[in-house]
């Protein structure tokens, strides 16, 4: 099972990626998490991209392809993976020479995205995702998994969100047609509660899974 989750900022790729990874027993590989981890550890790559990421701009294709390649070569990814945030444009999709089972598009209105990002809280240790109103942790401000204090992402500030939505429209949206042409695209309404969206994704995957193919 090799699945790509596609959708605008705040659509729920991280939330659903974590749920699907548990369901299928395969890793959730999120390029945003990889980048944020590098920034938090102050690595040369992290220092290089920190300002661009905070403003909502992309890291370079070469860097992203390197880190994705490394992650997918690890033993736990040999049985499949849930990709979140990658490929992010047609150039990355063309460079990513892998067999895929399906590409799930999380479909949602822009007003809902802005509300979700405005209240998002994340765990800087395990990358769990919460919301101040919509997906609250058991104890306010603290991660359910490891009791770490939750933080806001710098790129969730309103100006960065506006830029990310625009970058999504111009760079990522064309990927839908790219994967549609390859018969891999499945659209799911992402506006319901998280568990309902997970159920819809599982149904989409079980009823219409394409044979894995190389392109
Ligand atoms: P990335 O982390 O991938 O950011 P993104 O694509 O903008 O997506 P988000 O993480 O903001 O949203 P999400 O869809 O995961 O939603 P979530 O589940 O958190 O990338 C960050 C940056 O890294 C990029 O801007 C770029 O700079 C760089 N980068 C990453 N990949 C790259 C690549 N391939 N190439 C170049 N650069 C790259 O949910 C959002 C909120 O809504 C949460 O609060 C959650 O609790 C809540 N929520 C989720 N689902 C529901 C629901 N069903 N109902 C109610 N609330 C919900």
Short mmCIF file of N, CA and C and ligand atoms in Angstrom, two decimals, residues 6-17 28 30-33 35-36 49 52-61 64-65 68 84-89 92 106 108 112-113 115-122 127 129-136 153 155-156 160 164-165 167-168 171 189-198, ligand 1:
data_model
loop_
_atom_site.label_atom_id
_atom_site.label_comp_id
_atom_site.label_asym_id
_atom_site.label_seq_id
_atom_site.Cartn_x
_atom_site.Cartn_y
_atom_site.Cartn_z
N UNK A 6 -3.16 14.23 -0.82
CA UNK A 6 -3.03 15.51 -1.50
C UNK A 6 -4.15 16.42 -0.99
N UNK A 7 -3.83 17.69 -0.81
CA UNK A 7 -4.87 18.63 -0.37
C UNK A 7 -4.24 19.90 0.13
N UNK A 8 -5.01 20.96 0.21
CA UNK A 8 -4.48 22.27 0.63
C UNK A 8 -4.05 22.27 2.08
N UNK A 9 -3.30 23.30 2.51
CA UNK A 9 -2.92 23.45 3.90
C UNK A 9 -4.15 23.38 4.80
N UNK A 10 -4.11 22.54 5.82
CA UNK A 10 -5.22 22.45 6.76
C UNK A 10 -6.31 21.48 6.36
N UNK A 11 -6.16 20.81 5.23
CA UNK A 11 -7.21 19.88 4.78
C UNK A 11 -7.31 18.65 5.68
N UNK A 12 -6.21 18.35 6.41
CA UNK A 12 -6.23 17.19 7.30
C UNK A 12 -5.28 16.08 6.85
N UNK A 13 -4.30 16.40 6.04
CA UNK A 13 -3.35 15.37 5.56
C UNK A 13 -2.60 14.74 6.73
N UNK A 14 -2.13 15.60 7.64
CA UNK A 14 -1.39 15.07 8.79
C UNK A 14 -2.29 14.24 9.70
N UNK A 15 -3.46 14.77 9.99
CA UNK A 15 -4.42 14.07 10.84
C UNK A 15 -4.77 12.71 10.25
N UNK A 16 -5.09 12.70 8.96
CA UNK A 16 -5.49 11.44 8.30
C UNK A 16 -4.28 10.53 8.08
N UNK A 17 -3.13 11.13 7.79
CA UNK A 17 -1.93 10.32 7.57
C UNK A 17 -1.59 9.51 8.80
N UNK A 28 3.81 6.92 8.33
CA UNK A 28 3.29 8.17 7.78
C UNK A 28 4.50 9.04 7.51
N UNK A 30 5.75 12.44 6.27
CA UNK A 30 5.28 13.80 5.99
C UNK A 30 6.49 14.70 5.77
N UNK A 31 6.61 15.27 4.57
CA UNK A 31 7.79 16.09 4.32
C UNK A 31 7.79 17.34 5.20
N UNK A 32 6.61 17.87 5.53
CA UNK A 32 6.58 19.01 6.45
C UNK A 32 7.19 18.64 7.80
N UNK A 33 6.88 17.44 8.31
CA UNK A 33 7.46 16.99 9.59
C UNK A 33 8.97 16.83 9.47
N UNK A 35 10.99 18.46 7.46
CA UNK A 35 11.58 19.81 7.41
C UNK A 35 11.57 20.44 8.81
N UNK A 36 10.44 20.34 9.51
CA UNK A 36 10.36 20.96 10.84
C UNK A 36 11.33 20.31 11.82
N UNK A 49 16.52 26.45 5.32
CA UNK A 49 15.12 26.60 4.87
C UNK A 49 14.20 27.28 5.87
N UNK A 52 12.22 30.42 4.72
CA UNK A 52 11.30 30.13 3.61
C UNK A 52 10.08 29.37 4.11
N UNK A 53 10.29 28.41 4.99
CA UNK A 53 9.17 27.59 5.50
C UNK A 53 8.22 28.46 6.33
N UNK A 54 8.78 29.32 7.18
CA UNK A 54 7.94 30.17 8.02
C UNK A 54 7.06 31.08 7.17
N UNK A 55 7.56 31.46 5.98
CA UNK A 55 6.79 32.34 5.09
C UNK A 55 5.82 31.54 4.21
N UNK A 56 5.93 30.22 4.26
CA UNK A 56 5.00 29.39 3.48
C UNK A 56 5.52 29.03 2.10
N UNK A 57 6.83 29.20 1.87
CA UNK A 57 7.40 28.83 0.57
C UNK A 57 8.02 27.44 0.62
N UNK A 58 8.28 26.87 -0.56
CA UNK A 58 8.78 25.50 -0.65
C UNK A 58 10.27 25.42 -0.34
N UNK A 59 10.68 24.26 0.16
CA UNK A 59 12.10 23.89 0.14
C UNK A 59 12.44 23.45 -1.28
N UNK A 60 13.74 23.33 -1.59
CA UNK A 60 14.10 22.99 -2.98
C UNK A 60 13.77 21.52 -3.27
N UNK A 61 13.46 21.25 -4.53
CA UNK A 61 13.15 19.88 -4.95
C UNK A 61 14.30 18.93 -4.61
N UNK A 64 14.29 18.09 -0.91
CA UNK A 64 13.13 17.26 -0.53
C UNK A 64 13.29 15.84 -1.07
N UNK A 65 13.71 15.73 -2.32
CA UNK A 65 13.88 14.39 -2.91
C UNK A 65 14.93 13.59 -2.15
N UNK A 68 13.26 12.52 1.23
CA UNK A 68 12.22 11.50 1.02
C UNK A 68 12.88 10.17 0.64
N UNK A 84 2.61 12.32 2.80
CA UNK A 84 1.83 13.52 3.13
C UNK A 84 2.71 14.74 2.80
N UNK A 85 2.26 15.53 1.83
CA UNK A 85 3.02 16.74 1.47
C UNK A 85 4.02 16.52 0.35
N UNK A 86 4.08 15.32 -0.14
CA UNK A 86 4.99 14.98 -1.24
C UNK A 86 4.34 13.89 -2.09
N UNK A 87 4.45 13.94 -3.43
CA UNK A 87 4.93 15.06 -4.24
C UNK A 87 4.04 16.28 -4.07
N UNK A 88 4.67 17.45 -4.27
CA UNK A 88 3.97 18.71 -4.02
C UNK A 88 3.77 19.52 -5.28
N UNK A 89 4.42 19.13 -6.33
CA UNK A 89 4.15 19.73 -7.64
C UNK A 89 4.51 18.70 -8.71
N UNK A 92 8.13 17.41 -8.85
CA UNK A 92 8.46 16.39 -7.83
C UNK A 92 7.82 15.05 -8.19
N UNK A 106 -7.99 15.39 -0.47
CA UNK A 106 -8.88 15.83 0.60
C UNK A 106 -9.50 17.16 0.16
N UNK A 108 -12.00 20.36 0.45
CA UNK A 108 -12.60 21.16 1.52
C UNK A 108 -12.61 22.64 1.14
N UNK A 112 -13.08 26.91 5.71
CA UNK A 112 -12.86 25.87 6.73
C UNK A 112 -11.36 25.68 6.98
N UNK A 113 -10.56 25.75 5.92
CA UNK A 113 -9.11 25.60 6.08
C UNK A 113 -8.54 26.69 6.99
N UNK A 115 -10.06 28.41 9.28
CA UNK A 115 -10.46 28.18 10.67
C UNK A 115 -9.62 27.06 11.30
N UNK A 116 -9.33 26.03 10.52
CA UNK A 116 -8.55 24.92 11.07
C UNK A 116 -7.12 25.36 11.39
N UNK A 117 -6.52 26.12 10.47
CA UNK A 117 -5.12 26.51 10.69
C UNK A 117 -5.01 27.54 11.81
N UNK A 118 -6.05 28.37 11.97
CA UNK A 118 -6.01 29.40 13.01
C UNK A 118 -5.96 28.78 14.40
N UNK A 119 -6.51 27.57 14.55
CA UNK A 119 -6.56 26.97 15.89
C UNK A 119 -5.67 25.75 16.04
N UNK A 120 -4.82 25.49 15.06
CA UNK A 120 -4.00 24.27 15.13
C UNK A 120 -2.92 24.37 16.20
N UNK A 121 -2.74 23.26 16.90
CA UNK A 121 -1.62 23.10 17.84
C UNK A 121 -0.93 21.79 17.48
N UNK A 122 0.40 21.76 17.57
CA UNK A 122 1.12 20.53 17.22
C UNK A 122 2.09 20.17 18.34
N UNK A 127 4.79 15.07 16.60
CA UNK A 127 4.07 15.61 15.43
C UNK A 127 2.56 15.38 15.48
N UNK A 129 -1.27 16.19 15.91
CA UNK A 129 -1.94 17.44 15.52
C UNK A 129 -3.24 17.59 16.31
N UNK A 130 -3.47 18.79 16.84
CA UNK A 130 -4.68 19.08 17.60
C UNK A 130 -5.27 20.40 17.12
N UNK A 131 -6.42 20.73 17.69
CA UNK A 131 -7.04 22.03 17.40
C UNK A 131 -7.64 22.54 18.70
N UNK A 132 -7.57 23.85 18.90
CA UNK A 132 -8.06 24.42 20.16
C UNK A 132 -9.54 24.11 20.40
N UNK A 133 -10.32 24.00 19.32
CA UNK A 133 -11.76 23.71 19.47
C UNK A 133 -12.16 22.39 18.83
N UNK A 134 -11.60 22.10 17.65
CA UNK A 134 -12.13 21.00 16.82
C UNK A 134 -11.56 19.63 17.19
N UNK A 135 -10.32 19.57 17.63
CA UNK A 135 -9.66 18.29 17.99
C UNK A 135 -8.82 18.53 19.23
N UNK A 136 -9.47 18.63 20.37
CA UNK A 136 -8.74 19.04 21.57
C UNK A 136 -7.98 17.88 22.19
N UNK A 153 2.46 26.47 14.85
CA UNK A 153 3.47 26.51 13.79
C UNK A 153 3.64 27.94 13.30
N UNK A 155 4.25 28.96 10.43
CA UNK A 155 3.61 29.18 9.13
C UNK A 155 2.08 29.14 9.23
N UNK A 156 1.54 29.11 10.45
CA UNK A 156 0.09 29.24 10.62
C UNK A 156 -0.33 30.68 10.90
N UNK A 160 1.37 34.03 6.31
CA UNK A 160 1.95 32.80 5.76
C UNK A 160 0.86 31.87 5.23
N UNK A 164 0.61 30.29 1.59
CA UNK A 164 0.57 28.84 1.38
C UNK A 164 -0.62 28.44 0.51
N UNK A 165 -1.77 29.10 0.75
CA UNK A 165 -2.95 28.77 -0.07
C UNK A 165 -2.72 29.14 -1.53
N UNK A 167 0.28 29.40 -3.02
CA UNK A 167 1.29 28.48 -3.56
C UNK A 167 0.64 27.13 -3.89
N UNK A 168 -0.29 26.70 -3.03
CA UNK A 168 -0.99 25.44 -3.30
C UNK A 168 -1.73 25.53 -4.64
N UNK A 171 1.07 25.75 -7.56
CA UNK A 171 2.06 24.68 -7.70
C UNK A 171 1.48 23.28 -7.52
N UNK A 189 -14.45 13.90 0.56
CA UNK A 189 -14.92 15.11 1.24
C UNK A 189 -14.26 15.15 2.63
N UNK A 190 -13.45 16.21 2.87
CA UNK A 190 -12.68 16.28 4.12
C UNK A 190 -13.32 17.20 5.14
N UNK A 191 -14.60 17.57 4.93
CA UNK A 191 -15.20 18.56 5.82
C UNK A 191 -15.85 17.96 7.07
N UNK A 192 -16.04 16.65 7.11
CA UNK A 192 -16.68 16.04 8.27
C UNK A 192 -15.70 15.84 9.42
N UNK A 193 -16.17 15.22 10.51
CA UNK A 193 -15.28 14.94 11.64
C UNK A 193 -14.15 14.00 11.22
N UNK A 194 -12.99 14.05 11.89
CA UNK A 194 -11.83 13.26 11.47
C UNK A 194 -12.13 11.77 11.27
N UNK A 195 -12.90 11.16 12.19
CA UNK A 195 -13.15 9.72 12.08
C UNK A 195 -13.99 9.41 10.83
N UNK A 196 -14.93 10.32 10.50
CA UNK A 196 -15.77 10.11 9.31
C UNK A 196 -14.91 10.21 8.04
N UNK A 197 -13.97 11.16 8.04
CA UNK A 197 -13.09 11.31 6.87
C UNK A 197 -12.20 10.07 6.72
N UNK A 198 -11.70 9.57 7.84
CA UNK A 198 -10.87 8.35 7.78
C UNK A 198 -11.68 7.21 7.18
P1 LIG B 1 3.21 20.65 5.44
O1 LIG B 1 3.43 20.36 6.88
O2 LIG B 1 3.02 19.54 4.48
O3 LIG B 1 2.03 21.72 5.37
P2 LIG B 1 0.71 21.82 4.47
O4 LIG B 1 0.70 21.04 3.23
O5 LIG B 1 0.48 23.28 4.34
O6 LIG B 1 -0.35 21.11 5.30
P3 LIG B 1 -0.63 21.30 6.80
O7 LIG B 1 0.33 20.50 7.62
O8 LIG B 1 -0.73 22.77 7.14
O9 LIG B 1 -2.12 20.79 6.93
P4 LIG B 1 -2.69 19.32 6.93
O10 LIG B 1 -3.44 19.09 5.66
O11 LIG B 1 -1.66 18.31 7.32
O12 LIG B 1 -3.77 19.47 8.08
P5 LIG B 1 -3.76 18.94 9.60
O13 LIG B 1 -4.01 17.48 9.65
O14 LIG B 1 -2.55 19.46 10.32
O15 LIG B 1 4.42 21.51 4.88
C1 LIG B 1 4.89 22.65 5.59
C2 LIG B 1 5.90 23.39 4.73
O16 LIG B 1 7.04 22.54 4.48
C3 LIG B 1 5.40 23.77 3.33
O17 LIG B 1 4.70 25.00 3.34
C4 LIG B 1 6.70 23.86 2.56
O18 LIG B 1 7.34 25.06 2.87
C5 LIG B 1 7.53 22.73 3.16
N1 LIG B 1 7.38 21.48 2.39
C6 LIG B 1 6.71 20.36 2.79
N2 LIG B 1 6.72 19.43 1.83
C7 LIG B 1 7.41 19.97 0.80
C8 LIG B 1 7.75 19.50 -0.49
N3 LIG B 1 7.35 18.29 -0.92
N4 LIG B 1 8.46 20.32 -1.31
C9 LIG B 1 8.85 21.54 -0.90
N5 LIG B 1 8.56 22.06 0.32
C10 LIG B 1 7.85 21.28 1.16
O19 LIG B 1 -5.08 19.65 10.15
C11 LIG B 1 -5.15 21.07 10.27
C12 LIG B 1 -5.98 21.43 11.52
O20 LIG B 1 -7.32 21.01 11.33
C13 LIG B 1 -5.50 20.76 12.81
O21 LIG B 1 -5.69 21.66 13.86
C14 LIG B 1 -6.43 19.54 12.96
O22 LIG B 1 -6.61 19.19 14.30
C15 LIG B 1 -7.70 20.07 12.33
N6 LIG B 1 -8.46 19.02 11.63
C16 LIG B 1 -7.95 18.09 10.78
N7 LIG B 1 -8.94 17.32 10.29
C17 LIG B 1 -10.10 17.80 10.84
C18 LIG B 1 -11.47 17.46 10.71
N8 LIG B 1 -11.85 16.43 9.90
N9 LIG B 1 -12.38 18.15 11.41
C19 LIG B 1 -12.01 19.19 12.21
N10 LIG B 1 -10.72 19.57 12.38
C20 LIG B 1 -9.79 18.89 11.69
#
